[in-house]
CSV table of C-alpha atoms in Angstrom, one decimal:
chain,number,residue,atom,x,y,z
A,320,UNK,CA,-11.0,10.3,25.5
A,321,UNK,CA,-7.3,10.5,27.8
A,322,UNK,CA,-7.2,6.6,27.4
A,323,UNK,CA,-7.6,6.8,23.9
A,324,UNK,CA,-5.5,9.8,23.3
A,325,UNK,CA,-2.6,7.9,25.8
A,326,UNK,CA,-3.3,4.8,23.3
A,327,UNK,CA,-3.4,5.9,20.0
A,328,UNK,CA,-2.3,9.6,19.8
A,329,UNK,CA,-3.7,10.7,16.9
A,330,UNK,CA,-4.3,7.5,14.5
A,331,UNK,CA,-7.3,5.3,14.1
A,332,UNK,CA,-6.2,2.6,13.3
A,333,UNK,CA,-8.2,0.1,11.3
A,334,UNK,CA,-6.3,-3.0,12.4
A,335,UNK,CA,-3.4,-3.9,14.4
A,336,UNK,CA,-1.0,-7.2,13.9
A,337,UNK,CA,1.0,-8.8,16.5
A,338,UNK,CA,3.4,-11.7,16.3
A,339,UNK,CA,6.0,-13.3,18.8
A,340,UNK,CA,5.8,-16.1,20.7
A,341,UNK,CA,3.8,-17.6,23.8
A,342,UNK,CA,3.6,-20.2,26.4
A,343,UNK,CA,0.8,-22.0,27.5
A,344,UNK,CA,-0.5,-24.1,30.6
A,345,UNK,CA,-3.1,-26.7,30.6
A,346,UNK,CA,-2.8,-28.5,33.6
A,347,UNK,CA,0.2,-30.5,33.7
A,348,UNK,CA,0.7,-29.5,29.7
A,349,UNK,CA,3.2,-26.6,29.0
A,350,UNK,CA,3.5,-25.6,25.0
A,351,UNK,CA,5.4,-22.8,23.2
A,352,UNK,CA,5.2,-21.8,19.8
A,353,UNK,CA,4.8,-18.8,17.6
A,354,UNK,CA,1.5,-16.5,18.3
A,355,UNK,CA,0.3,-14.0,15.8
A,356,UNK,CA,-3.3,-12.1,16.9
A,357,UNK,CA,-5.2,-9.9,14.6
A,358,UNK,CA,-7.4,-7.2,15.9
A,359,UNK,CA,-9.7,-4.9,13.2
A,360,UNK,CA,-11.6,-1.7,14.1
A,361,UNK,CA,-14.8,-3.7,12.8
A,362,UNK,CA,-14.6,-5.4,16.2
A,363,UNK,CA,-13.3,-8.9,14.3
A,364,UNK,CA,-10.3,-10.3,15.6
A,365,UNK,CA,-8.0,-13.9,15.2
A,366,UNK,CA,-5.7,-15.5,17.4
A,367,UNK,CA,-3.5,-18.3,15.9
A,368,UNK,CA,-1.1,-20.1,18.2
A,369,UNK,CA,1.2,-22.7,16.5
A,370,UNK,CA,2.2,-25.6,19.1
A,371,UNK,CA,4.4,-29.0,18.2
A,372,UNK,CA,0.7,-31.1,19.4
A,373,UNK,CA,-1.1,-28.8,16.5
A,374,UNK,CA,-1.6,-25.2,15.9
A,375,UNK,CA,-4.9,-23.7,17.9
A,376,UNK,CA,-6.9,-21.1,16.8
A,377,UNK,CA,-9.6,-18.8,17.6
A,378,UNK,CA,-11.7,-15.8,16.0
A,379,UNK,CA,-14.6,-13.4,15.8
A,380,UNK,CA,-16.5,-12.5,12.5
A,381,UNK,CA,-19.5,-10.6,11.9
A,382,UNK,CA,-22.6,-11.1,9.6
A,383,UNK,CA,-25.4,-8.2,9.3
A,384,UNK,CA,-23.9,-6.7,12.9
A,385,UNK,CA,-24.1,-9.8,14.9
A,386,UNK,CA,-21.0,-11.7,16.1
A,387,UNK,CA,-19.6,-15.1,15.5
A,388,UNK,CA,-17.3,-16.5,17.2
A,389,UNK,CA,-14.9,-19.9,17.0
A,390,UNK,CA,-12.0,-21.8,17.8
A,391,UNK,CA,-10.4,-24.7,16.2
A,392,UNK,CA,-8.3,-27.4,18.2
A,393,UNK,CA,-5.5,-29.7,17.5
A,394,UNK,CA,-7.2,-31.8,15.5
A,395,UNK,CA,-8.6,-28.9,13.2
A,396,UNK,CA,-11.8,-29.7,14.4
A,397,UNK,CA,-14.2,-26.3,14.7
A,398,UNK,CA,-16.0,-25.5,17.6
A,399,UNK,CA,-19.1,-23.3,19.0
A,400,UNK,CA,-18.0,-20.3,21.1
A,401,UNK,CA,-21.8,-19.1,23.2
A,402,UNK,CA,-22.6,-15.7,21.8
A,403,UNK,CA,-22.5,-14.8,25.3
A,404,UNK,CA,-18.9,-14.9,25.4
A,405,UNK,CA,-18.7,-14.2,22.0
A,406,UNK,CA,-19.1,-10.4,23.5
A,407,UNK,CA,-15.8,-9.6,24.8
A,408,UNK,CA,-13.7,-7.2,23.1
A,409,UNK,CA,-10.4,-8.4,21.9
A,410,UNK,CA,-8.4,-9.7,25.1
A,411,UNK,CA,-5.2,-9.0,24.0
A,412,UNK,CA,-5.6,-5.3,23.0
A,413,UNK,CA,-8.8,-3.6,24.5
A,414,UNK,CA,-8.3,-0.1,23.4
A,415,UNK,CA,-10.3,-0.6,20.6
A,416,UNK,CA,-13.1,-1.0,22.5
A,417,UNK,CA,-12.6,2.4,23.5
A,418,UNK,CA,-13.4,3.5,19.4
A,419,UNK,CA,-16.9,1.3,19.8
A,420,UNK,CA,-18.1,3.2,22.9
A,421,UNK,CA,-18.3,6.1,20.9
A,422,UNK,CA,-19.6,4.6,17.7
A,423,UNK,CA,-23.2,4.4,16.5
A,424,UNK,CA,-25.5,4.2,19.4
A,425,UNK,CA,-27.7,2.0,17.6
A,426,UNK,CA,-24.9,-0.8,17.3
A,427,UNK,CA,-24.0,-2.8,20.3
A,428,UNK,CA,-21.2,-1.8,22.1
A,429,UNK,CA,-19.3,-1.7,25.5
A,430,UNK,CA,-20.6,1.7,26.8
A,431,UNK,CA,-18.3,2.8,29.9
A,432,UNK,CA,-20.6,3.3,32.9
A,433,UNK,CA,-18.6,4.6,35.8
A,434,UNK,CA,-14.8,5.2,37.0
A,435,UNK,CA,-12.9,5.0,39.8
A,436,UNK,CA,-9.2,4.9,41.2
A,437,UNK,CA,-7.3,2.9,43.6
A,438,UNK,CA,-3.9,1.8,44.0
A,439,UNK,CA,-3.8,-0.2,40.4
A,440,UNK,CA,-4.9,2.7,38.4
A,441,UNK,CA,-8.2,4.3,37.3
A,442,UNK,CA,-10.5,2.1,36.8
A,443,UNK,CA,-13.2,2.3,33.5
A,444,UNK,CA,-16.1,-0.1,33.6
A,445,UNK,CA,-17.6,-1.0,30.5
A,446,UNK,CA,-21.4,-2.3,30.2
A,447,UNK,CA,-22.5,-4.6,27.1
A,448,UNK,CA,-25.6,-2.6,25.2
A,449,UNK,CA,-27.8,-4.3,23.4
A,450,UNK,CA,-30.0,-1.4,21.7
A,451,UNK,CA,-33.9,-2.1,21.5
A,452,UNK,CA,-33.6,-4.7,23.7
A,453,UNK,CA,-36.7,-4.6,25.9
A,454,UNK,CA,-36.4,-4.1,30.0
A,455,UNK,CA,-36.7,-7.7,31.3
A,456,UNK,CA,-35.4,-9.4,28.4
A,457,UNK,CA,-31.2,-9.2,29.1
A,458,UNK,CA,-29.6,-12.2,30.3
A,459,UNK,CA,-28.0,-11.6,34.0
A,460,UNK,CA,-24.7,-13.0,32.1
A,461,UNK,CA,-25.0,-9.7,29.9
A,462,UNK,CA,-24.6,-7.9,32.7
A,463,UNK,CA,-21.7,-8.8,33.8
A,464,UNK,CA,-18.6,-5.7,33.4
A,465,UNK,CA,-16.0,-5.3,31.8
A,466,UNK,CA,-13.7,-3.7,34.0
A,467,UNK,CA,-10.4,-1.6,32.3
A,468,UNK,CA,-7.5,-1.2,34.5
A,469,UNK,CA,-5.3,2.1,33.6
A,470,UNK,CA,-2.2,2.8,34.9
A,471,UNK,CA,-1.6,6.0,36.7
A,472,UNK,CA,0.8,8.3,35.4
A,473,UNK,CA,0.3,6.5,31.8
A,474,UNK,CA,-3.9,5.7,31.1
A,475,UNK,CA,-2.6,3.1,29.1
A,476,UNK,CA,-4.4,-0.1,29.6
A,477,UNK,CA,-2.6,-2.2,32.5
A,478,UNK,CA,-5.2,-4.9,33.2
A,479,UNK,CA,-8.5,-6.4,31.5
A,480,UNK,CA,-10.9,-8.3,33.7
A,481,UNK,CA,-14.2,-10.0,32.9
A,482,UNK,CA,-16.3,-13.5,33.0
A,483,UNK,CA,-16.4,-15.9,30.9
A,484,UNK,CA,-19.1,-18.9,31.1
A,485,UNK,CA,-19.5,-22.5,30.0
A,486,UNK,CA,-20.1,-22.8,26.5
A,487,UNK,CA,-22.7,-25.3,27.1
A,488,UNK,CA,-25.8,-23.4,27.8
A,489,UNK,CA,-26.9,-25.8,30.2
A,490,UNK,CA,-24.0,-24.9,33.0
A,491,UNK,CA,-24.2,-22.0,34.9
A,492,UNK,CA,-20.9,-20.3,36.2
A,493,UNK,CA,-18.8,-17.0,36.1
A,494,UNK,CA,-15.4,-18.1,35.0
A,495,UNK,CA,-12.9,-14.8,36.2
A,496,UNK,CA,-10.6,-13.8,33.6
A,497,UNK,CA,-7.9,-11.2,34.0
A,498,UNK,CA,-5.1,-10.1,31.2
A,499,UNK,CA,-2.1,-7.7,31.9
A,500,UNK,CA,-0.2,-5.5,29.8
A,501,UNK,CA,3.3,-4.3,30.6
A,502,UNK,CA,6.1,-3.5,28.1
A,503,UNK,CA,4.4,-0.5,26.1
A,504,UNK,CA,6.2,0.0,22.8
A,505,UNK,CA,5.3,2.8,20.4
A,506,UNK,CA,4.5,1.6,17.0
A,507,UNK,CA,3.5,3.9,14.3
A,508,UNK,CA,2.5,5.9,16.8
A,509,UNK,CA,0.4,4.2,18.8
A,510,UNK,CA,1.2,2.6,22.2
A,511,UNK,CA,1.4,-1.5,22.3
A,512,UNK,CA,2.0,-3.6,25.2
A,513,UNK,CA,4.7,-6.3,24.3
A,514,UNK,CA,4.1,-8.5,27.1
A,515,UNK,CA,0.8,-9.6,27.5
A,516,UNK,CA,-0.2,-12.6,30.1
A,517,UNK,CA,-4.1,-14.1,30.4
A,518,UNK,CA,-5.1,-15.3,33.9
A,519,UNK,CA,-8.3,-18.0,34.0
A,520,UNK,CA,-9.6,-18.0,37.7
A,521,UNK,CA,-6.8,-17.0,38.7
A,522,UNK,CA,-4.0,-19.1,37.3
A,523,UNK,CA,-1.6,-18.0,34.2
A,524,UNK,CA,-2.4,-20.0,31.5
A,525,UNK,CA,-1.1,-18.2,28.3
A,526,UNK,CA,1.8,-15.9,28.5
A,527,UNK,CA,2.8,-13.6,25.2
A,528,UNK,CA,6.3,-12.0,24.4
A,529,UNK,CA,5.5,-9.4,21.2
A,530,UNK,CA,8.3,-9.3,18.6
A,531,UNK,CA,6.8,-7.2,15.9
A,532,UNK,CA,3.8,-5.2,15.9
A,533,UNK,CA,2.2,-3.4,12.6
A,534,UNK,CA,-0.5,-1.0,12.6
A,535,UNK,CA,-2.9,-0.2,9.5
């Protein structure tokens, strides 16, 4: 409840809009380009990033509670993302994952299972909850937390970790992913980071500058 409150203050927002610009690393590839990402309170979310080799894309959508999740490459072709990593809340602005945890306890959510605090911040780790879901059945990549990094002094978010796997079902490995937040703006009253940066097993491979931010 201090997260949120440090977060949001007193809105609930129902989505929140943020475009600037970004530079990516594959490998030896570098691109920049204009980013805009799209988070709703419904847990559905888009992330379009315009590059000169062709715009990239990615997104979440929801049919009868159950998530759906894709991304679209260069060549506008449409892929698969696993359902398994279909689960993670919005990378580039977890607080509303913070709203779920307290939502319907029949829906599946990211419940927050235990705290601590070190010299990074206070820690909150999230568990995935899939309700009715009999003991024995969860897949150990399920299991995996989400761990939310709050500053100290602040609580607002200041780092995301979690895994990530294959998308092919047939390859088994935990793929680290951490995301940090810096340059908090307040927008309509509510706290955005303007600089957010996504780490895969350990190397920086998208790096976002916010210019505008709008909140609904």
């Amino acid at each position: 409840q201090q997260a949120w409150t440090a977060l949001m203050g007193t809105s609930h927002p129902t989505s929140v809009v943020l475009n600037g610009t970004f530079t990516s690393t594959e490998g030896s590839r570098t691109q920049s380009g204009n980013a805009q990402l799209t988070v709703g309170s419904d847990g559905t979310y888009a992330v379009n990033l315009s590059r000169t080799v062709g715009p990239v894309s990615e997104s979440r959508t929801f049919s009868n509670g159950v998530p759906t999740c894709t991304w679209t490459d260069e060549n506008n072709v449409i892929h698969q993302i696993s359902f398994v990593n279909c689960l993670s809340p919005a990378w580039f602005f977890p607080g509303l994952m913070l709203l779920s945890s307290n939502g319907d306890p029949s829906d599946p959510a990211w419940i927050p299972t235990s705290n601590s605090t070190d010299s990074l911040g206070q820690h909150l780790n999230f568990q995935f909850i899939l309700p009715n879901l009999e003991s024995g059945q969860e897949d150990p990549q399920l299991l995996k937390p989400l761990d939310l990094v709050l500053a100290s002094g602040t609580l607002l978010p200041a780092y995301a970790t979690f895994t990530m796997h294959p998308d092919n079902p047939a390859i088994h490995a935990d793929i680290p992913v951490r995301i940090a937040y810096s340059n908090y703006q307040s927008v309509s009253g509510v706290m955005i980071p303007f600089h957010i940066q996504r780490y895969v097993n350990g190397s920086l491979v998208l790096d976002i500058t916010v210019a505008t931010a709008s909140i609904q």
